[in-house]
C-alpha cells in the first residue's frame, strides 16, 4: 500500500499547533478524507484534510477556484445574517504560500476548518433531522440564487444529463470490459426498459420550461452537517459539484438518499423501501426554506426529480460495476452492484406511488 507523509503534507498549510495525528474520516465515495489533530497550548485543534480525486477532477486549479468563490460567498452571507462562518460554512485553510490547495508532486490536497459539535448522518434516524437537512439545502438554494453563475467553471460537464449517462451506460454494456454483463442481465434490462425516464428533466430544461441555476448537485444527507445541540442543519459541505443544474436534481438527490429505509448499499433489498412519510417531511422543509426562488413548474417536477436522480444514480453504480469499479470507492465484492439494486428497488416503489408524490407537491 502507498505510504503518505501526512505530517509533511499538513506542514504545507497554515495550521496552528503541532501535528499529532491524521486518521481516515467520513464515508464519501469520491475524495480521501482525513481528520487531522494538532496540539496548541495543551488543547487539541482539528482540521479536515482531503486528497482530491484527481482522476475525476483533472483540473484541480479550476475546481478550487469554484470552491474558493462559493465558500467566500457563503461566508459573506453568513456574516451578513449575524451567523458564525467557521461553523456555518466550509472554511479553507490556505497553504503557507497562500494557495487553496497543494501538490506533493503527485497528489493534490486541501484543508478545511473542522466543524465541531456537528454530525453528518448516513441514514435518517429521526425525521426531524431530515426536515432540518431540507431546510439547510433549501436555504443553500436560495443563497446560490444570488450567486453569479458566470464566475464558475462547469467542473463536471453534463453531470446530471441523464441522457448522456444512459449512453455511457450502453457503452459499458457493449464493452463489457470485466465480463460481468451476463451476471447483471436482469438489471441491464431493467434500466433499458425505463429509458424514457432519461428525458424527464433534460428535455424540460432544453425547452426552457425550467431554468438552469447554480445548484449543489450532490445533496445527500451526509453532505449537510447538523448541530449536535440544536439539531439544526448548519453547514452544507462537499462543494465539488456546485455548478449549473436544476433545483429538481438537488431535491431529488436528497429524496433518493434520505427516503430509503435502508442504507444506500444494503445487500438485502427486501429491507429497502421508499418511505413516503419522509418524502413529505423533506418536501415541507424544503419548500419552507426555498421560498419564492422556486417556480410553479419546478415545484410540479420535484417528484420526478426524485425518481430521476434515483434511476440515474442506480445506472451510474451499474455502469461502474460493468467498468470494474473505477469511479465510486468500493469496500467489498459487488459493492456497486448492491448499490445499483437498492436504487432500482426505490425507483419501482416511487413509480408505484407517483400520484401521491405529485399530489403532495401541489
Ligand atoms: P466526498 O466528496 O468524498 O463525499 P466530503 O467532502 O463529503 O467528501 O467529506 C466526507 C465526509 O467528511 C463528510 O460526509 C463529513 O462527514 C466529513 N467532513 C467533510 N468536511 C468536514 C468539515 N469541514 N468538518 C467536519 N466534517 C467534515
Ligand atoms: C458521490 O462525493 P459523494 O460521496 O458525496 C457522487 C454523487 C453520487 C453519490 C452516491 C462527484 O457523492 O454524484 O450521487 O456518490 N459524487 C460525484 O452516493 O460523483
Ligand atoms: Mg460527500
mmCIF file of C-alpha atoms and ligand atoms in Angstrom:
data_model
loop_
_atom_site.group_PDB
_atom_site.id
_atom_site.type_symbol
_atom_site.label_atom_id
_atom_site.label_comp_id
_atom_site.label_asym_id
_atom_site.label_seq_id
_atom_site.Cartn_x
_atom_site.Cartn_y
_atom_site.Cartn_z
ATOM 1 C CA UNK A 1 0.000 0.000 0.000
ATOM 2 C CA UNK A 2 1.152 3.513 -0.782
ATOM 3 C CA UNK A 3 2.596 5.466 2.162
ATOM 4 C CA UNK A 4 1.792 9.144 2.632
ATOM 5 C CA UNK A 5 3.697 11.524 4.893
ATOM 6 C CA UNK A 6 0.760 13.379 6.431
ATOM 7 C CA UNK A 7 2.941 15.368 8.810
ATOM 8 C CA UNK A 8 4.758 16.827 5.832
ATOM 9 C CA UNK A 9 1.586 17.447 3.818
ATOM 10 C CA UNK A 10 -0.157 19.174 6.741
ATOM 11 C CA UNK A 11 3.040 21.166 7.303
ATOM 12 C CA UNK A 12 2.465 22.897 3.960
ATOM 13 C CA UNK A 13 -0.750 24.520 5.303
ATOM 14 C CA UNK A 14 -1.271 27.384 7.728
ATOM 15 C CA UNK A 15 -2.402 25.197 10.631
ATOM 16 C CA UNK A 16 -1.890 26.181 14.234
ATOM 17 C CA UNK A 17 -0.198 23.924 16.775
ATOM 18 C CA UNK A 18 1.945 20.812 16.434
ATOM 19 C CA UNK A 19 0.788 17.904 14.260
ATOM 20 C CA UNK A 20 -0.254 14.893 16.346
ATOM 21 C CA UNK A 21 -2.322 12.608 14.118
ATOM 22 C CA UNK A 22 -4.191 12.114 10.853
ATOM 23 C CA UNK A 23 -6.895 9.428 10.578
ATOM 24 C CA UNK A 24 -9.245 8.381 7.795
ATOM 25 C CA UNK A 25 -12.637 10.045 8.228
ATOM 26 C CA UNK A 26 -16.211 10.007 6.878
ATOM 27 C CA UNK A 27 -17.925 7.941 4.213
ATOM 28 C CA UNK A 28 -17.575 9.912 0.985
ATOM 29 C CA UNK A 29 -17.276 7.941 -2.257
ATOM 30 C CA UNK A 30 -15.016 10.384 -4.078
ATOM 31 C CA UNK A 31 -12.194 12.077 -2.165
ATOM 32 C CA UNK A 32 -9.947 10.591 0.533
ATOM 33 C CA UNK A 33 -10.905 12.441 3.704
ATOM 34 C CA UNK A 34 -8.886 12.612 6.954
ATOM 35 C CA UNK A 35 -9.333 14.193 10.351
ATOM 36 C CA UNK A 36 -6.134 15.936 11.399
ATOM 37 C CA UNK A 37 -5.345 16.764 15.015
ATOM 38 C CA UNK A 38 -2.795 19.280 16.181
ATOM 39 C CA UNK A 39 -1.964 20.404 19.680
ATOM 40 C CA UNK A 40 -1.756 24.015 20.669
ATOM 41 C CA UNK A 41 -1.104 25.137 24.245
ATOM 42 C CA UNK A 42 -2.298 21.767 25.564
ATOM 43 C CA UNK A 43 -5.516 21.867 23.525
ATOM 44 C CA UNK A 44 -6.485 19.771 20.516
ATOM 45 C CA UNK A 45 -7.309 21.533 17.246
ATOM 46 C CA UNK A 46 -8.965 19.602 14.406
ATOM 47 C CA UNK A 47 -8.934 20.004 10.647
ATOM 48 C CA UNK A 48 -10.225 18.152 7.604
ATOM 49 C CA UNK A 49 -7.592 17.130 5.057
ATOM 50 C CA UNK A 50 -8.701 15.834 1.664
ATOM 51 C CA UNK A 51 -6.706 14.168 -1.055
ATOM 52 C CA UNK A 52 -8.623 15.401 -4.075
ATOM 53 C CA UNK A 53 -9.757 12.772 -6.558
ATOM 54 C CA UNK A 54 -7.507 13.890 -9.372
ATOM 55 C CA UNK A 55 -8.746 11.283 -11.852
ATOM 56 C CA UNK A 56 -12.249 12.684 -11.567
ATOM 57 C CA UNK A 57 -11.068 16.292 -11.233
ATOM 58 C CA UNK A 58 -8.102 16.620 -13.607
ATOM 59 C CA UNK A 59 -8.098 20.409 -13.368
ATOM 60 C CA UNK A 60 -7.668 20.977 -9.640
ATOM 61 C CA UNK A 61 -6.974 24.703 -10.136
ATOM 62 C CA UNK A 62 -10.426 25.188 -11.685
ATOM 63 C CA UNK A 63 -12.105 23.022 -9.059
ATOM 64 C CA UNK A 64 -10.517 25.012 -6.266
ATOM 65 C CA UNK A 65 -11.311 28.314 -7.980
ATOM 66 C CA UNK A 66 -15.002 27.338 -7.732
ATOM 67 C CA UNK A 67 -14.707 26.247 -4.116
ATOM 68 C CA UNK A 68 -12.887 29.423 -3.094
ATOM 69 C CA UNK A 69 -15.601 31.559 -4.669
ATOM 70 C CA UNK A 70 -18.505 29.585 -3.206
ATOM 71 C CA UNK A 71 -17.022 29.395 0.305
ATOM 72 C CA UNK A 72 -16.238 33.140 0.255
ATOM 73 C CA UNK A 73 -19.751 33.914 -0.942
ATOM 74 C CA UNK A 74 -21.290 31.734 1.793
ATOM 75 C CA UNK A 75 -19.040 33.325 4.390
ATOM 76 C CA UNK A 76 -20.259 36.792 3.386
ATOM 77 C CA UNK A 77 -23.899 35.734 3.596
ATOM 78 C CA UNK A 78 -23.491 34.047 6.971
ATOM 79 C CA UNK A 79 -21.723 37.133 8.358
ATOM 80 C CA UNK A 80 -24.454 39.398 6.970
ATOM 81 C CA UNK A 81 -27.034 37.314 8.853
ATOM 82 C CA UNK A 82 -25.027 37.541 12.090
ATOM 83 C CA UNK A 83 -24.030 33.848 11.998
ATOM 84 C CA UNK A 84 -20.726 32.124 12.728
ATOM 85 C CA UNK A 85 -18.967 31.428 9.410
ATOM 86 C CA UNK A 86 -16.488 28.998 10.999
ATOM 87 C CA UNK A 87 -19.392 26.652 11.776
ATOM 88 C CA UNK A 88 -21.972 27.551 9.169
ATOM 89 C CA UNK A 89 -19.883 27.177 6.050
ATOM 90 C CA UNK A 90 -16.732 25.469 4.887
ATOM 91 C CA UNK A 91 -13.581 27.485 5.594
ATOM 92 C CA UNK A 92 -10.491 26.678 3.545
ATOM 93 C CA UNK A 93 -7.115 26.657 5.259
ATOM 94 C CA UNK A 94 -4.601 28.200 2.899
ATOM 95 C CA UNK A 95 -1.107 26.913 2.297
ATOM 96 C CA UNK A 96 1.901 28.767 3.632
ATOM 97 C CA UNK A 97 2.331 30.300 0.177
ATOM 98 C CA UNK A 98 -1.276 31.486 0.141
ATOM 99 C CA UNK A 99 -2.880 28.890 -2.138
ATOM 100 C CA UNK A 100 -6.104 26.979 -1.545
ATOM 101 C CA UNK A 101 -4.501 23.583 -2.255
ATOM 102 C CA UNK A 102 -1.101 21.987 -2.539
ATOM 103 C CA UNK A 103 0.541 19.245 -4.545
ATOM 104 C CA UNK A 104 3.190 16.869 -3.190
ATOM 105 C CA UNK A 105 4.456 16.171 -6.681
ATOM 106 C CA UNK A 106 1.758 13.615 -7.398
ATOM 107 C CA UNK A 107 -1.411 14.129 -5.337
ATOM 108 C CA UNK A 108 -3.415 17.257 -4.582
ATOM 109 C CA UNK A 109 -4.599 18.227 -1.113
ATOM 110 C CA UNK A 110 -6.843 20.815 0.514
ATOM 111 C CA UNK A 111 -7.710 21.521 4.133
ATOM 112 C CA UNK A 112 -10.770 22.882 5.894
ATOM 113 C CA UNK A 113 -11.578 24.045 9.389
ATOM 114 C CA UNK A 114 -13.177 21.061 11.157
ATOM 115 C CA UNK A 115 -16.778 21.846 12.045
ATOM 116 C CA UNK A 116 -17.038 20.738 15.660
ATOM 117 C CA UNK A 117 -20.105 19.548 17.575
ATOM 118 C CA UNK A 118 -21.953 18.725 14.370
ATOM 119 C CA UNK A 119 -22.662 15.417 12.623
ATOM 120 C CA UNK A 120 -23.363 14.076 9.148
ATOM 121 C CA UNK A 121 -25.767 11.126 9.012
ATOM 122 C CA UNK A 122 -25.747 8.129 6.686
ATOM 123 C CA UNK A 123 -29.417 7.302 7.221
ATOM 124 C CA UNK A 124 -32.367 9.132 8.733
ATOM 125 C CA UNK A 125 -32.813 8.032 12.357
ATOM 126 C CA UNK A 126 -35.042 10.932 13.379
ATOM 127 C CA UNK A 127 -37.373 12.600 10.812
ATOM 128 C CA UNK A 128 -36.611 15.955 12.440
ATOM 129 C CA UNK A 129 -33.013 15.623 11.238
ATOM 130 C CA UNK A 130 -34.256 15.065 7.725
ATOM 131 C CA UNK A 131 -36.525 18.103 7.981
ATOM 132 C CA UNK A 132 -33.568 20.204 9.127
ATOM 133 C CA UNK A 133 -31.410 18.949 6.242
ATOM 134 C CA UNK A 134 -34.204 20.005 3.862
ATOM 135 C CA UNK A 135 -34.222 23.485 5.380
ATOM 136 C CA UNK A 136 -30.426 23.675 5.038
ATOM 137 C CA UNK A 137 -30.482 22.655 1.374
ATOM 138 C CA UNK A 138 -33.467 24.941 0.688
ATOM 139 C CA UNK A 139 -31.563 27.852 2.217
ATOM 140 C CA UNK A 140 -28.499 26.923 0.220
ATOM 141 C CA UNK A 141 -30.572 27.034 -2.987
ATOM 142 C CA UNK A 142 -31.778 30.497 -2.011
ATOM 143 C CA UNK A 143 -28.270 31.612 -1.292
ATOM 144 C CA UNK A 144 -26.989 30.385 -4.655
ATOM 145 C CA UNK A 145 -29.805 32.230 -6.417
ATOM 146 C CA UNK A 146 -27.786 35.371 -5.652
ATOM 147 C CA UNK A 147 -24.546 33.942 -6.988
ATOM 148 C CA UNK A 148 -23.194 34.955 -10.384
ATOM 149 C CA UNK A 149 -23.023 31.677 -12.334
ATOM 150 C CA UNK A 150 -20.681 33.057 -14.981
ATOM 151 C CA UNK A 151 -17.843 33.064 -12.421
ATOM 152 C CA UNK A 152 -17.888 29.274 -12.090
ATOM 153 C CA UNK A 153 -16.319 26.588 -14.253
ATOM 154 C CA UNK A 154 -18.605 23.700 -15.137
ATOM 155 C CA UNK A 155 -16.304 21.281 -13.446
ATOM 156 C CA UNK A 156 -18.054 18.038 -14.421
ATOM 157 C CA UNK A 157 -19.954 18.843 -17.625
ATOM 158 C CA UNK A 158 -23.270 17.027 -18.102
ATOM 159 C CA UNK A 159 -23.095 15.739 -14.542
ATOM 160 C CA UNK A 160 -26.858 15.153 -14.335
ATOM 161 C CA UNK A 161 -27.529 14.882 -18.046
ATOM 162 C CA UNK A 162 -29.324 11.564 -17.736
ATOM 163 C CA UNK A 163 -29.436 11.007 -21.495
ATOM 164 C CA UNK A 164 -25.648 11.165 -21.646
ATOM 165 C CA UNK A 165 -25.393 8.955 -18.553
ATOM 166 C CA UNK A 166 -27.573 6.454 -20.401
ATOM 167 C CA UNK A 167 -25.282 6.499 -23.457
ATOM 168 C CA UNK A 168 -22.293 5.882 -21.174
ATOM 169 C CA UNK A 169 -24.170 3.007 -19.597
ATOM 170 C CA UNK A 170 -24.914 1.424 -23.001
ATOM 171 C CA UNK A 171 -21.261 1.797 -23.937
ATOM 172 C CA UNK A 172 -20.207 -0.001 -20.749
ATOM 173 C CA UNK A 173 -22.677 -2.801 -21.502
ATOM 174 C CA UNK A 174 -21.371 -3.056 -25.039
ATOM 175 C CA UNK A 175 -17.704 -3.155 -23.985
ATOM 176 C CA UNK A 176 -18.274 -5.451 -21.004
ATOM 177 C CA UNK A 177 -14.651 -4.947 -20.023
ATOM 178 C CA UNK A 178 -14.796 -7.153 -16.930
ATOM 179 C CA UNK A 179 -17.106 -9.854 -18.323
ATOM 180 C CA UNK A 180 -19.784 -9.004 -15.778
ATOM 181 C CA UNK A 181 -22.622 -8.479 -18.248
ATOM 182 C CA UNK A 182 -24.132 -11.982 -18.050
ATOM 183 C CA UNK A 183 -24.405 -11.737 -14.262
ATOM 184 C CA UNK A 184 -26.358 -8.459 -14.387
ATOM 185 C CA UNK A 185 -28.553 -9.059 -17.438
ATOM 186 C CA UNK A 186 -31.704 -8.546 -15.354
ATOM 187 C CA UNK A 187 -30.503 -5.172 -14.056
ATOM 188 C CA UNK A 188 -29.384 -4.076 -17.540
ATOM 189 C CA UNK A 189 -32.808 -4.901 -18.979
ATOM 190 C CA UNK A 190 -34.497 -3.056 -16.122
ATOM 191 C CA UNK A 191 -32.589 0.136 -16.981
ATOM 192 C CA UNK A 192 -33.252 -0.191 -20.711
ATOM 193 C CA UNK A 193 -36.995 -0.770 -20.185
ATOM 194 C CA UNK A 194 -37.188 2.557 -18.335
ATOM 195 C CA UNK A 195 -35.032 4.629 -20.682
ATOM 196 C CA UNK A 196 -37.915 7.060 -21.255
ATOM 197 C CA UNK A 197 -37.197 8.443 -17.799
ATOM 198 C CA UNK A 198 -33.922 9.932 -19.071
ATOM 199 C CA UNK A 199 -35.531 12.928 -20.768
ATOM 200 C CA UNK A 200 -37.878 13.976 -17.963
ATOM 201 C CA UNK A 201 -35.751 16.887 -16.803
ATOM 202 C CA UNK A 202 -33.166 17.493 -19.532
ATOM 203 C CA UNK A 203 -35.951 17.921 -22.107
ATOM 204 C CA UNK A 204 -37.764 20.405 -19.829
ATOM 205 C CA UNK A 205 -34.531 22.377 -19.372
ATOM 206 C CA UNK A 206 -33.848 22.327 -23.133
ATOM 207 C CA UNK A 207 -37.406 23.545 -23.786
ATOM 208 C CA UNK A 208 -36.898 26.403 -21.335
ATOM 209 C CA UNK A 209 -39.722 25.188 -19.058
ATOM 210 C CA UNK A 210 -37.436 25.111 -16.036
ATOM 211 C CA UNK A 211 -34.304 27.215 -15.526
ATOM 212 C CA UNK A 212 -30.708 26.141 -15.215
ATOM 213 C CA UNK A 213 -29.413 27.567 -11.951
ATOM 214 C CA UNK A 214 -26.298 27.255 -9.855
ATOM 215 C CA UNK A 215 -27.027 24.197 -7.734
ATOM 216 C CA UNK A 216 -25.155 21.874 -5.370
ATOM 217 C CA UNK A 217 -25.726 18.681 -7.401
ATOM 218 C CA UNK A 218 -24.830 16.230 -4.611
ATOM 219 C CA UNK A 219 -27.358 16.900 -1.871
ATOM 220 C CA UNK A 220 -27.281 13.655 0.015
ATOM 221 C CA UNK A 221 -27.826 13.700 3.748
ATOM 222 C CA UNK A 222 -24.146 13.131 4.548
ATOM 223 C CA UNK A 223 -23.293 16.383 2.774
ATOM 224 C CA UNK A 224 -25.025 18.529 5.390
ATOM 225 C CA UNK A 225 -23.831 18.967 8.962
ATOM 226 C CA UNK A 226 -26.413 19.065 11.737
ATOM 227 C CA UNK A 227 -25.640 20.815 15.016
ATOM 228 C CA UNK A 228 -25.360 18.244 17.840
ATOM 229 C CA UNK A 229 -27.040 20.560 20.324
ATOM 230 C CA UNK A 230 -29.838 22.257 18.385
ATOM 231 C CA UNK A 231 -30.339 19.639 15.649
ATOM 232 C CA UNK A 232 -30.388 22.444 13.055
ATOM 233 C CA UNK A 233 -28.758 21.964 9.660
ATOM 234 C CA UNK A 234 -25.851 24.357 9.980
ATOM 235 C CA UNK A 235 -23.494 23.789 7.054
ATOM 236 C CA UNK A 236 -23.792 22.427 3.547
ATOM 237 C CA UNK A 237 -20.500 20.739 2.629
ATOM 238 C CA UNK A 238 -18.943 18.844 -0.318
ATOM 239 C CA UNK A 239 -18.944 21.719 -2.793
ATOM 240 C CA UNK A 240 -17.066 19.941 -5.607
ATOM 241 C CA UNK A 241 -20.138 19.790 -7.809
ATOM 242 C CA UNK A 242 -21.546 23.298 -7.372
ATOM 243 C CA UNK A 243 -22.295 24.247 -10.991
ATOM 244 C CA UNK A 244 -25.236 24.713 -13.349
ATOM 245 C CA UNK A 245 -28.084 22.330 -12.555
ATOM 246 C CA UNK A 246 -31.740 22.135 -11.631
ATOM 247 C CA UNK A 247 -33.462 22.547 -8.272
ATOM 248 C CA UNK A 248 -35.211 19.282 -9.135
ATOM 249 C CA UNK A 249 -31.856 17.465 -9.163
ATOM 250 C CA UNK A 250 -30.977 18.781 -5.733
ATOM 251 C CA UNK A 251 -34.379 17.974 -4.278
ATOM 252 C CA UNK A 252 -34.379 14.565 -5.969
ATOM 253 C CA UNK A 253 -30.965 13.503 -4.755
ATOM 254 C CA UNK A 254 -31.903 14.220 -1.141
ATOM 255 C CA UNK A 255 -35.020 12.089 -1.507
ATOM 256 C CA UNK A 256 -33.065 9.286 -3.177
ATOM 257 C CA UNK A 257 -30.674 9.020 -0.241
ATOM 258 C CA UNK A 258 -32.823 10.022 2.729
ATOM 259 C CA UNK A 259 -36.155 8.300 2.000
ATOM 260 C CA UNK A 260 -34.543 4.884 1.829
ATOM 261 C CA UNK A 261 -35.490 2.662 4.795
ATOM 262 C CA UNK A 262 -32.037 1.065 4.484
ATOM 263 C CA UNK A 263 -28.502 2.121 3.590
ATOM 264 C CA UNK A 264 -27.599 3.038 0.022
ATOM 265 C CA UNK A 265 -25.508 -0.148 -0.200
ATOM 266 C CA UNK A 266 -27.795 -2.575 1.686
ATOM 267 C CA UNK A 267 -27.159 -6.023 0.138
ATOM 268 C CA UNK A 268 -30.587 -7.362 1.187
ATOM 269 C CA UNK A 269 -33.051 -5.441 -0.983
ATOM 270 C CA UNK A 270 -36.039 -6.804 0.974
ATOM 271 C CA UNK A 271 -35.015 -4.195 3.587
ATOM 272 C CA UNK A 272 -35.073 -1.370 1.053
ATOM 273 C CA UNK A 273 -38.267 0.700 0.881
ATOM 274 C CA UNK A 274 -39.195 4.184 -0.218
ATOM 275 C CA UNK A 275 -40.553 5.916 2.895
ATOM 276 C CA UNK A 276 -43.332 8.214 1.744
ATOM 277 C CA UNK A 277 -43.691 9.996 5.106
ATOM 278 C CA UNK A 278 -40.051 11.048 4.926
ATOM 279 C CA UNK A 279 -40.631 12.336 1.414
ATOM 280 C CA UNK A 280 -43.414 14.577 2.763
ATOM 281 C CA UNK A 281 -41.221 15.686 5.649
ATOM 282 C CA UNK A 282 -38.420 16.718 3.284
ATOM 283 C CA UNK A 283 -40.838 18.398 0.872
ATOM 284 C CA UNK A 284 -42.279 20.531 3.702
ATOM 285 C CA UNK A 285 -38.839 21.543 4.963
ATOM 286 C CA UNK A 286 -37.504 22.293 1.501
ATOM 287 C CA UNK A 287 -40.499 24.362 0.384
ATOM 288 C CA UNK A 288 -40.498 26.304 3.654
ATOM 289 C CA UNK A 289 -36.895 27.376 3.028
ATOM 290 C CA UNK A 290 -36.628 27.695 -0.746
ATOM 291 C CA UNK A 291 -39.491 30.176 -0.633
ATOM 292 C CA UNK A 292 -40.033 32.345 -3.642
ATOM 293 C CA UNK A 293 -36.962 31.039 -5.502
ATOM 294 C CA UNK A 294 -38.893 28.094 -6.935
ATOM 295 C CA UNK A 295 -41.185 28.348 -9.974
ATOM 296 C CA UNK A 296 -44.546 26.530 -10.193
ATOM 297 C CA UNK A 297 -43.217 24.266 -12.950
ATOM 298 C CA UNK A 298 -40.161 23.322 -10.879
ATOM 299 C CA UNK A 299 -42.427 22.525 -7.960
ATOM 300 C CA UNK A 300 -44.548 20.222 -10.128
ATOM 301 C CA UNK A 301 -41.433 18.434 -11.311
ATOM 302 C CA UNK A 302 -39.832 17.888 -7.877
ATOM 303 C CA UNK A 303 -41.261 14.340 -7.541
ATOM 304 C CA UNK A 304 -39.885 13.450 -10.972
ATOM 305 C CA UNK A 305 -36.529 14.772 -9.795
ATOM 306 C CA UNK A 306 -36.625 12.122 -7.060
ATOM 307 C CA UNK A 307 -37.436 9.300 -9.496
ATOM 308 C CA UNK A 308 -34.871 10.504 -11.986
ATOM 309 C CA UNK A 309 -31.966 11.033 -9.579
ATOM 310 C CA UNK A 310 -32.534 7.551 -8.160
ATOM 311 C CA UNK A 311 -32.723 5.957 -11.609
ATOM 312 C CA UNK A 312 -29.630 7.881 -12.742
ATOM 313 C CA UNK A 313 -27.612 7.037 -9.641
ATOM 314 C CA UNK A 314 -28.520 3.334 -9.928
ATOM 315 C CA UNK A 315 -27.493 3.429 -13.571
ATOM 316 C CA UNK A 316 -24.162 5.076 -12.617
ATOM 317 C CA UNK A 317 -23.480 2.393 -9.986
ATOM 318 C CA UNK A 318 -24.274 -0.339 -12.523
ATOM 319 C CA UNK A 319 -22.081 1.337 -15.156
ATOM 320 C CA UNK A 320 -19.228 1.460 -12.659
ATOM 321 C CA UNK A 321 -19.759 -2.208 -11.799
ATOM 322 C CA UNK A 322 -19.525 -3.092 -15.504
ATOM 323 C CA UNK A 323 -16.412 -0.939 -15.903
ATOM 324 C CA UNK A 324 -14.637 -2.617 -12.978
ATOM 325 C CA UNK A 325 -15.403 -0.244 -10.047
ATOM 326 C CA UNK A 326 -13.218 2.593 -11.216
ATOM 327 C CA UNK A 327 -15.315 5.586 -10.101
ATOM 328 C CA UNK A 328 -17.053 5.067 -6.736
ATOM 329 C CA UNK A 329 -14.929 3.823 -3.853
ATOM 330 C CA UNK A 330 -15.860 0.200 -3.069
ATOM 331 C CA UNK A 331 -15.162 -1.823 0.068
ATOM 332 C CA UNK A 332 -16.329 -5.288 -0.939
ATOM 333 C CA UNK A 333 -17.100 -7.504 -3.929
ATOM 334 C CA UNK A 334 -20.220 -6.451 -5.834
ATOM 335 C CA UNK A 335 -20.457 -3.265 -3.747
ATOM 336 C CA UNK A 336 -21.548 -1.172 -6.717
ATOM 337 C CA UNK A 337 -23.998 -3.845 -7.780
ATOM 338 C CA UNK A 338 -25.589 -3.818 -4.309
ATOM 339 C CA UNK A 339 -25.835 -0.047 -4.560
ATOM 340 C CA UNK A 340 -27.436 -0.242 -8.015
ATOM 341 C CA UNK A 341 -30.012 -2.754 -6.795
ATOM 342 C CA UNK A 342 -31.116 -0.570 -3.869
ATOM 343 C CA UNK A 343 -31.683 2.319 -6.268
ATOM 344 C CA UNK A 344 -33.732 0.209 -8.693
ATOM 345 C CA UNK A 345 -35.919 -1.089 -5.873
ATOM 346 C CA UNK A 346 -36.534 2.508 -4.736
ATOM 347 C CA UNK A 347 -37.460 3.623 -8.257
ATOM 348 C CA UNK A 348 -40.006 0.792 -8.528
ATOM 349 C CA UNK A 349 -41.612 1.853 -5.255
ATOM 350 C CA UNK A 350 -41.551 5.555 -6.174
ATOM 351 C CA UNK A 351 -43.193 4.890 -9.518
ATOM 352 C CA UNK A 352 -45.913 2.876 -7.778
ATOM 353 C CA UNK A 353 -46.614 5.962 -5.632
ATOM 354 C CA UNK A 354 -46.001 8.705 -8.142
ATOM 355 C CA UNK A 355 -49.589 10.021 -7.992
ATOM 356 C CA UNK A 356 -49.347 10.540 -4.230
ATOM 357 C CA UNK A 357 -45.912 12.109 -4.630
ATOM 358 C CA UNK A 358 -47.245 14.527 -7.243
ATOM 359 C CA UNK A 359 -50.320 15.380 -5.168
ATOM 360 C CA UNK A 360 -48.182 16.178 -2.111
ATOM 361 C CA UNK A 361 -46.076 18.624 -4.136
ATOM 362 C CA UNK A 362 -49.091 20.630 -5.375
HETATM 363 P P1 LIG B 1 -16.690 13.221 -0.632
HETATM 364 O O1 LIG B 1 -16.658 14.171 -1.771
HETATM 365 O O2 LIG B 1 -15.725 12.097 -0.790
HETATM 366 O O3 LIG B 1 -18.087 12.780 -0.324
HETATM 367 P P2 LIG B 1 -16.928 15.096 1.605
HETATM 368 O O4 LIG B 1 -16.391 16.470 1.335
HETATM 369 O O5 LIG B 1 -18.387 14.923 1.563
HETATM 370 O O6 LIG B 1 -16.158 14.053 0.643
HETATM 371 O O7 LIG B 1 -16.376 14.652 3.043
HETATM 372 C C1 LIG B 1 -16.586 13.342 3.548
HETATM 373 C C2 LIG B 1 -17.112 13.413 4.978
HETATM 374 O O8 LIG B 1 -16.161 14.106 5.822
HETATM 375 C C3 LIG B 1 -18.417 14.182 5.160
HETATM 376 O O9 LIG B 1 -19.543 13.375 4.937
HETATM 377 C C4 LIG B 1 -18.320 14.655 6.614
HETATM 378 O O10 LIG B 1 -18.720 13.617 7.498
HETATM 379 C C5 LIG B 1 -16.829 14.879 6.801
HETATM 380 N N1 LIG B 1 -16.460 16.311 6.644
HETATM 381 C C6 LIG B 1 -16.146 16.947 5.479
HETATM 382 N N2 LIG B 1 -15.846 18.234 5.702
HETATM 383 C C7 LIG B 1 -15.948 18.443 7.041
HETATM 384 C C8 LIG B 1 -15.714 19.579 7.918
HETATM 385 N N3 LIG B 1 -15.301 20.762 7.450
HETATM 386 N N4 LIG B 1 -15.904 19.405 9.253
HETATM 387 C C9 LIG B 1 -16.282 18.197 9.753
HETATM 388 N N5 LIG B 1 -16.514 17.098 8.985
HETATM 389 C C10 LIG B 1 -16.342 17.207 7.652
HETATM 390 C C1 LIG B 2 -20.831 10.599 -4.817
HETATM 391 O O1 LIG B 2 -18.974 12.520 -3.065
HETATM 392 P P1 LIG B 2 -20.173 11.836 -2.519
HETATM 393 O O2 LIG B 2 -19.906 10.530 -1.858
HETATM 394 O O3 LIG B 2 -20.950 12.806 -1.638
HETATM 395 C C2 LIG B 2 -21.122 11.207 -6.189
HETATM 396 C C3 LIG B 2 -22.608 11.561 -6.299
HETATM 397 C C4 LIG B 2 -23.455 10.314 -6.071
HETATM 398 C C5 LIG B 2 -23.095 9.731 -4.706
HETATM 399 C C6 LIG B 2 -23.810 8.421 -4.456
HETATM 400 C C7 LIG B 2 -18.817 13.833 -7.603
HETATM 401 O O4 LIG B 2 -21.106 11.565 -3.816
HETATM 402 O O5 LIG B 2 -22.886 12.075 -7.593
HETATM 403 O O6 LIG B 2 -24.831 10.612 -6.106
HETATM 404 O O7 LIG B 2 -21.665 9.475 -4.602
HETATM 405 N N1 LIG B 2 -20.308 12.397 -6.382
HETATM 406 C C8 LIG B 2 -19.653 12.600 -7.539
HETATM 407 O O8 LIG B 2 -23.719 8.117 -3.107
HETATM 408 O O9 LIG B 2 -19.715 11.827 -8.497
HETATM 409 MG MG1 LIG B 3 -19.751 13.819 0.353
#
